[in-house]
GROMACS .gro file of C-alpha atoms in nm:
model
  287
    1MET     CA    1   0.000   0.000   0.000
    2THR     CA    2   0.109   0.358  -0.072
    3ILE     CA    3  -0.054   0.600   0.168
    4LEU     CA    4   0.001   0.954   0.045
    5VAL     CA    5   0.009   1.252   0.280
    6ILE     CA    6  -0.055   1.585   0.112
    7GLY     CA    7   0.170   1.814   0.311
    8LYS     CA    8   0.523   1.772   0.435
    9SER     CA    9   0.626   2.043   0.678
   10GLY     CA   10   0.309   2.104   0.880
   11GLN     CA   11   0.241   1.981   1.232
   12LEU     CA   12   0.009   1.698   1.129
   13ALA     CA   13   0.231   1.574   0.845
   14GLN     CA   14   0.535   1.557   1.072
   15GLU     CA   15   0.342   1.369   1.341
   16LEU     CA   16   0.211   1.127   1.077
   17LYS     CA   17   0.566   1.060   0.959
   18LEU     CA   18   0.673   0.984   1.318
   19LEU     CA   19   0.397   0.724   1.344
   20ASP     CA   20   0.465   0.561   1.007
   21ASP     CA   21   0.783   0.636   0.814
   22SER     CA   22   0.654   0.443   0.512
   23LEU     CA   23   0.410   0.725   0.434
   24LEU     CA   24   0.476   0.920   0.115
   25CYS     CA   25   0.465   1.288   0.213
   26LEU     CA   26   0.450   1.541  -0.071
   27GLY     CA   27   0.487   1.916  -0.031
   28ARG     CA   28   0.411   2.205  -0.263
   29ASP     CA   29   0.738   2.148  -0.451
   30ASP     CA   30   0.635   1.788  -0.523
   31ILE     CA   31   0.271   1.829  -0.626
   32ASP     CA   32   0.036   2.110  -0.721
   33ILE     CA   33  -0.295   2.006  -0.572
   34THR     CA   34  -0.467   2.306  -0.731
   35SER     CA   35  -0.400   2.139  -1.069
   36ALA     CA   36  -0.618   1.839  -1.156
   37GLU     CA   37  -0.355   1.728  -1.406
   38SER     CA   38  -0.080   1.729  -1.142
   39VAL     CA   39  -0.297   1.541  -0.893
   40ASN     CA   40  -0.403   1.272  -1.140
   41SER     CA   41  -0.054   1.224  -1.281
   42ILE     CA   42   0.144   1.208  -0.958
   43LEU     CA   43  -0.109   1.003  -0.762
   44SER     CA   44  -0.148   0.753  -1.046
   45ASN     CA   45   0.227   0.721  -1.097
   46ASN     CA   46   0.276   0.641  -0.727
   47ASN     CA   47  -0.003   0.378  -0.718
   48VAL     CA   48  -0.166   0.560  -0.427
   49THR     CA   49  -0.407   0.345  -0.226
   50GLY     CA   50  -0.500   0.601   0.040
   51ILE     CA   51  -0.478   0.978   0.086
   52ILE     CA   52  -0.453   1.199   0.395
   53ASN     CA   53  -0.492   1.567   0.313
   54ALA     CA   54  -0.290   1.745   0.581
   55SER     CA   55  -0.240   2.053   0.364
   56ALA     CA   56  -0.442   2.372   0.398
   57TYR     CA   57  -0.434   2.748   0.375
   58THR     CA   58  -0.449   2.829   0.748
   59ALA     CA   59  -0.356   3.199   0.767
   60VAL     CA   60  -0.692   3.302   0.911
   61ASP     CA   61  -0.635   3.678   0.903
   62LYS     CA   62  -0.446   3.689   0.572
   63ALA     CA   63  -0.730   3.494   0.411
   64GLU     CA   64  -0.949   3.804   0.440
   65SER     CA   65  -0.728   3.975   0.181
   66GLU     CA   66  -0.616   3.658  -0.001
   67LYS     CA   67  -0.954   3.504  -0.072
   68GLN     CA   68  -0.854   3.350  -0.405
   69GLN     CA   69  -0.551   3.172  -0.258
   70ALA     CA   70  -0.754   3.039   0.034
   71PHE     CA   71  -1.028   2.898  -0.190
   72GLU     CA   72  -0.777   2.749  -0.436
   73ILE     CA   73  -0.607   2.543  -0.165
   74ASN     CA   74  -0.898   2.475   0.071
   75ALA     CA   75  -1.172   2.416  -0.187
   76ALA     CA   76  -1.059   2.375  -0.550
   77ALA     CA   77  -0.766   2.151  -0.455
   78VAL     CA   78  -0.991   1.939  -0.235
   79GLU     CA   79  -1.228   1.895  -0.528
   80ASN     CA   80  -0.935   1.764  -0.737
   81LEU     CA   81  -0.845   1.513  -0.466
   82ALA     CA   82  -1.209   1.411  -0.424
   83LYS     CA   83  -1.252   1.339  -0.794
   84PHE     CA   84  -0.937   1.127  -0.801
   85ALA     CA   85  -1.049   0.936  -0.490
   86ASN     CA   86  -1.390   0.868  -0.639
   87GLN     CA   87  -1.262   0.762  -0.982
   88ASN     CA   88  -1.002   0.528  -0.831
   89SER     CA   89  -1.197   0.406  -0.524
   90VAL     CA   90  -0.923   0.538  -0.296
   91PRO     CA   91  -1.005   0.638   0.065
   92LEU     CA   92  -0.944   1.008   0.127
   93VAL     CA   93  -0.913   1.154   0.478
   94HIS     CA   94  -0.948   1.532   0.487
   95VAL     CA   95  -0.885   1.753   0.790
   96SER     CA   96  -1.129   2.039   0.836
   97THR     CA   97  -1.194   2.291   1.110
   98ASP     CA   98  -1.426   2.429   1.376
   99TYR     CA   99  -1.424   2.756   1.178
  100VAL     CA  100  -1.694   2.616   0.948
  101PHE     CA  101  -1.932   2.709   1.234
  102CYS     CA  102  -2.028   3.061   1.343
  103GLY     CA  103  -1.967   3.001   1.715
  104ASP     CA  104  -2.302   3.130   1.842
  105LYS     CA  105  -2.459   2.797   1.936
  106GLY     CA  106  -2.338   2.782   2.297
  107SER     CA  107  -2.330   2.401   2.310
  108PRO     CA  108  -2.105   2.146   2.135
  109TYR     CA  109  -2.147   2.139   1.759
  110GLN     CA  110  -2.281   1.816   1.610
  111VAL     CA  111  -2.137   1.676   1.287
  112ASP     CA  112  -2.457   1.757   1.096
  113ASP     CA  113  -2.506   2.112   1.226
  114LYS     CA  114  -2.547   2.382   0.963
  115LEU     CA  115  -2.223   2.527   0.828
  116GLU     CA  116  -2.213   2.901   0.897
  117PRO     CA  117  -1.857   3.030   0.861
  118ILE     CA  118  -1.793   3.391   0.961
  119GLY     CA  119  -1.471   3.449   0.768
  120VAL     CA  120  -1.296   3.364   0.443
  121TYR     CA  121  -1.087   3.086   0.597
  122GLY     CA  122  -1.392   2.909   0.738
  123ALA     CA  123  -1.588   2.964   0.416
  124SER     CA  124  -1.308   2.811   0.207
  125LYS     CA  125  -1.289   2.508   0.436
  126ALA     CA  126  -1.667   2.467   0.424
  127GLU     CA  127  -1.654   2.474   0.044
  128GLY     CA  128  -1.388   2.202   0.055
  129GLU     CA  129  -1.617   1.987   0.267
  130ARG     CA  130  -1.902   2.034   0.019
  131ALA     CA  131  -1.675   1.927  -0.266
  132LEU     CA  132  -1.583   1.606  -0.084
  133LEU     CA  133  -1.943   1.518  -0.007
  134GLU     CA  134  -2.046   1.593  -0.366
  135TYR     CA  135  -1.766   1.423  -0.558
  136ALA     CA  136  -1.651   1.142  -0.325
  137PRO     CA  137  -1.933   1.070  -0.079
  138LYS     CA  138  -1.844   0.699  -0.053
  139HIS     CA  139  -1.468   0.740  -0.035
  140SER     CA  140  -1.411   1.040   0.192
  141CYS     CA  141  -1.377   1.099   0.563
  142ILE     CA  142  -1.389   1.455   0.694
  143ILE     CA  143  -1.229   1.506   1.037
  144ARG     CA  144  -1.304   1.847   1.187
  145THR     CA  145  -1.063   1.960   1.456
  146SER     CA  146  -0.955   2.274   1.642
  147TRP     CA  147  -0.667   2.453   1.816
  148VAL     CA  148  -0.400   2.209   1.693
  149TYR     CA  149  -0.063   2.208   1.870
  150SER     CA  150   0.251   1.991   1.875
  151GLN     CA  151   0.628   1.996   1.913
  152PHE     CA  152   0.651   2.092   1.545
  153GLY     CA  153   0.578   2.401   1.341
  154ASN     CA  154   0.411   2.720   1.459
  155ASN     CA  155   0.130   2.691   1.711
  156PHE     CA  156  -0.017   2.854   2.021
  157VAL     CA  157   0.188   2.647   2.266
  158LYS     CA  158   0.524   2.737   2.112
  159THR     CA  159   0.420   3.101   2.066
  160MET     CA  160   0.319   3.129   2.431
  161LEU     CA  161   0.645   2.976   2.554
  162ARG     CA  162   0.842   3.222   2.341
  163LEU     CA  163   0.641   3.526   2.451
  164MET     CA  164   0.648   3.423   2.816
  165ALA     CA  165   1.027   3.417   2.796
  166GLU     CA  166   1.045   3.756   2.621
  167LYS     CA  167   0.763   3.973   2.760
  168PRO     CA  168   0.707   4.126   3.106
  169GLU     CA  169   0.334   4.036   3.089
  170LEU     CA  170   0.071   3.902   2.850
  171GLY     CA  171  -0.297   3.960   2.786
  172ILE     CA  172  -0.476   3.649   2.654
  173ILE     CA  173  -0.833   3.625   2.525
  174ASP     CA  174  -1.068   3.458   2.770
  175ASP     CA  175  -1.403   3.477   2.585
  176GLN     CA  176  -1.325   3.236   2.301
  177ILE     CA  177  -1.399   2.880   2.410
  178GLY     CA  178  -1.291   2.558   2.242
  179SER     CA  179  -1.092   2.237   2.272
  180PRO     CA  180  -0.718   2.208   2.198
  181THR     CA  181  -0.600   1.916   1.985
  182SER     CA  182  -0.271   1.731   1.999
  183ALA     CA  183  -0.145   1.682   1.643
  184SER     CA  184  -0.005   1.345   1.752
  185ALA     CA  185  -0.349   1.222   1.859
  186LEU     CA  186  -0.506   1.366   1.544
  187ALA     CA  187  -0.248   1.182   1.334
  188LYS     CA  188  -0.350   0.851   1.495
  189ALA     CA  189  -0.713   0.920   1.407
  190CYS     CA  190  -0.622   1.003   1.046
  191LEU     CA  191  -0.419   0.684   1.005
  192TYR     CA  192  -0.699   0.472   1.153
  193ALA     CA  193  -0.950   0.636   0.919
  194VAL     CA  194  -0.748   0.580   0.600
  195HIS     CA  195  -0.658   0.219   0.687
  196HIS     CA  196  -1.015   0.126   0.783
  197ASN     CA  197  -1.201   0.324   0.513
  198VAL     CA  198  -1.389   0.534   0.768
  199ASN     CA  199  -1.657   0.735   0.591
  200GLY     CA  200  -1.856   1.048   0.668
  201VAL     CA  201  -1.802   1.355   0.885
  202HIS     CA  202  -1.651   1.327   1.234
  203HIS     CA  203  -1.509   1.552   1.504
  204PHE     CA  204  -1.177   1.495   1.677
  205THR     CA  205  -1.017   1.710   1.949
  206ASP     CA  206  -0.863   1.647   2.288
  207SER     CA  207  -1.130   1.604   2.553
  208GLY     CA  208  -1.219   1.895   2.778
  209VAL     CA  209  -1.300   2.259   2.718
  210CYS     CA  210  -1.105   2.578   2.787
  211SER     CA  211  -1.047   2.937   2.681
  212TRP     CA  212  -0.725   3.063   2.524
  213TYR     CA  213  -0.651   3.220   2.863
  214ASP     CA  214  -0.694   2.885   3.043
  215PHE     CA  215  -0.472   2.724   2.780
  216ALA     CA  216  -0.201   2.988   2.832
  217LEU     CA  217  -0.202   2.942   3.210
  218ALA     CA  218  -0.154   2.566   3.168
  219ILE     CA  219   0.131   2.626   2.922
  220GLN     CA  220   0.303   2.856   3.171
  221GLU     CA  221   0.260   2.609   3.456
  222LEU     CA  222   0.391   2.312   3.259
  223GLY     CA  223   0.662   2.518   3.092
  224ALA     CA  224   0.801   2.616   3.431
  225LYS     CA  225   0.774   2.260   3.558
  226ASN     CA  226   0.978   2.136   3.261
  227LYS     CA  227   1.233   2.419   3.294
  228LEU     CA  228   1.138   2.578   2.963
  229LEU     CA  229   1.059   2.900   3.152
  230ASP     CA  230   1.285   3.047   3.417
  231LYS     CA  231   1.044   3.318   3.527
  232SER     CA  232   0.671   3.362   3.583
  233ILE     CA  233   0.509   3.667   3.425
  234PRO     CA  234   0.158   3.804   3.483
  235VAL     CA  235  -0.094   3.657   3.237
  236LYS     CA  236  -0.414   3.859   3.230
  237PRO     CA  237  -0.753   3.771   3.076
  238ILE     CA  238  -0.876   4.012   2.808
  239PRO     CA  239  -1.190   4.020   2.592
  240THR     CA  240  -1.182   3.964   2.217
  241SER     CA  241  -1.272   4.330   2.171
  242ALA     CA  242  -0.935   4.428   2.321
  243TYR     CA  243  -0.746   4.237   2.050
  244PRO     CA  244  -0.909   4.317   1.714
  245THR     CA  245  -0.807   4.105   1.413
  246PRO     CA  246  -0.899   4.120   1.041
  247ALA     CA  247  -1.094   3.793   1.071
  248LYS     CA  248  -1.364   3.727   1.325
  249ARG     CA  249  -1.322   3.409   1.534
  250PRO     CA  250  -1.597   3.178   1.665
  251SER     CA  251  -1.664   3.262   2.029
  252TYR     CA  252  -1.762   2.901   2.108
  253SER     CA  253  -1.643   2.616   1.887
  254VAL     CA  254  -1.646   2.303   2.102
  255LEU     CA  255  -1.703   1.998   1.880
  256ASP     CA  256  -1.917   1.703   1.985
  257LYS     CA  257  -1.715   1.382   1.945
  258SER     CA  258  -1.983   1.119   2.005
  259SER     CA  259  -1.939   0.965   1.658
  260LEU     CA  260  -1.578   0.869   1.737
  261LYS     CA  261  -1.652   0.557   1.940
  262LEU     CA  262  -1.854   0.403   1.661
  263ALA     CA  263  -1.645   0.510   1.362
  264PHE     CA  264  -1.300   0.480   1.518
  265ASP     CA  265  -1.337   0.154   1.709
  266GLY     CA  266  -1.361   0.314   2.052
  267LEU     CA  267  -1.076   0.561   2.002
  268GLU     CA  268  -1.108   0.825   2.273
  269PRO     CA  269  -0.886   1.134   2.295
  270LYS     CA  270  -0.702   1.216   2.616
  271HIS     CA  271  -0.775   1.531   2.815
  272TRP     CA  272  -0.606   1.840   2.671
  273ARG     CA  273  -0.393   1.899   2.983
  274VAL     CA  274  -0.254   1.546   2.959
  275GLU     CA  275  -0.171   1.584   2.590
  276LEU     CA  276  -0.025   1.930   2.656
  277SER     CA  277   0.201   1.791   2.928
  278GLU     CA  278   0.339   1.533   2.684
  279VAL     CA  279   0.410   1.795   2.415
  280ILE     CA  280   0.586   2.031   2.655
  281HIS     CA  281   0.794   1.740   2.786
  282GLN     CA  282   0.893   1.665   2.424
  283LEU     CA  283   0.991   2.027   2.370
  284ALA     CA  284   1.200   2.025   2.689
  285SER     CA  285   1.379   1.706   2.591
  286THR     CA  286   1.484   1.851   2.255
  287LYS     CA  287   1.591   2.192   2.387
   0.00000   0.00000   0.00000
């Protein structure tokens, strides 16, 4: 079997490679997923028997001014992959986001809740989901996730550790609520889905709920414990209104994960503080 990972340098792709070094990981220099010709040629030549799409345009704020680029990667490219998967009966696992929802519900989002994105990034990801369900309904698995972090790449955990070492104090938003997700755990779910032909739309995050402020406090606590921080700075809660950004964020984007037990053979994510502790320990061990 040749399981292809679209993406090479991102958090998820690197965690996937750690789990299975036989995976074929292709980056933007290896394949142009916005070109149907490139997708069909390269995937056919490599006898691909499964696809994990770990590639996406994720610059949430830049997407507001780069709408075309966001839709090319998050929607048009996904349509190309979906058509190949359908024509060749190849399972395709696609990672989506909590940003396909508006964030006003106030209770965990179900997999079949209405898609109501409030920004270009979320709208482009929602369009990618629609393409999968239209062109490869029997061969695709959509895994929505949120707040992904790991020892690799750029993410909230690594940014907080850097800022806590550099700044005298920080103000962190406390009125956006969600669930962090370990990229390592997400990678395990993606591999299970592609190997077992899991179908449909599912949600996967770490268990538990927090605000960005809660998340930051836990990062500081565990960072100090693992000697990644040699000082403790004041971390203050602030409202979203105090930190305006080009793109609006969902205020509540907790994802209901009840479909996991059935579709993923009982796979249950660990609590976010447990997963966070493991990632910070990894960062400390490689410092």
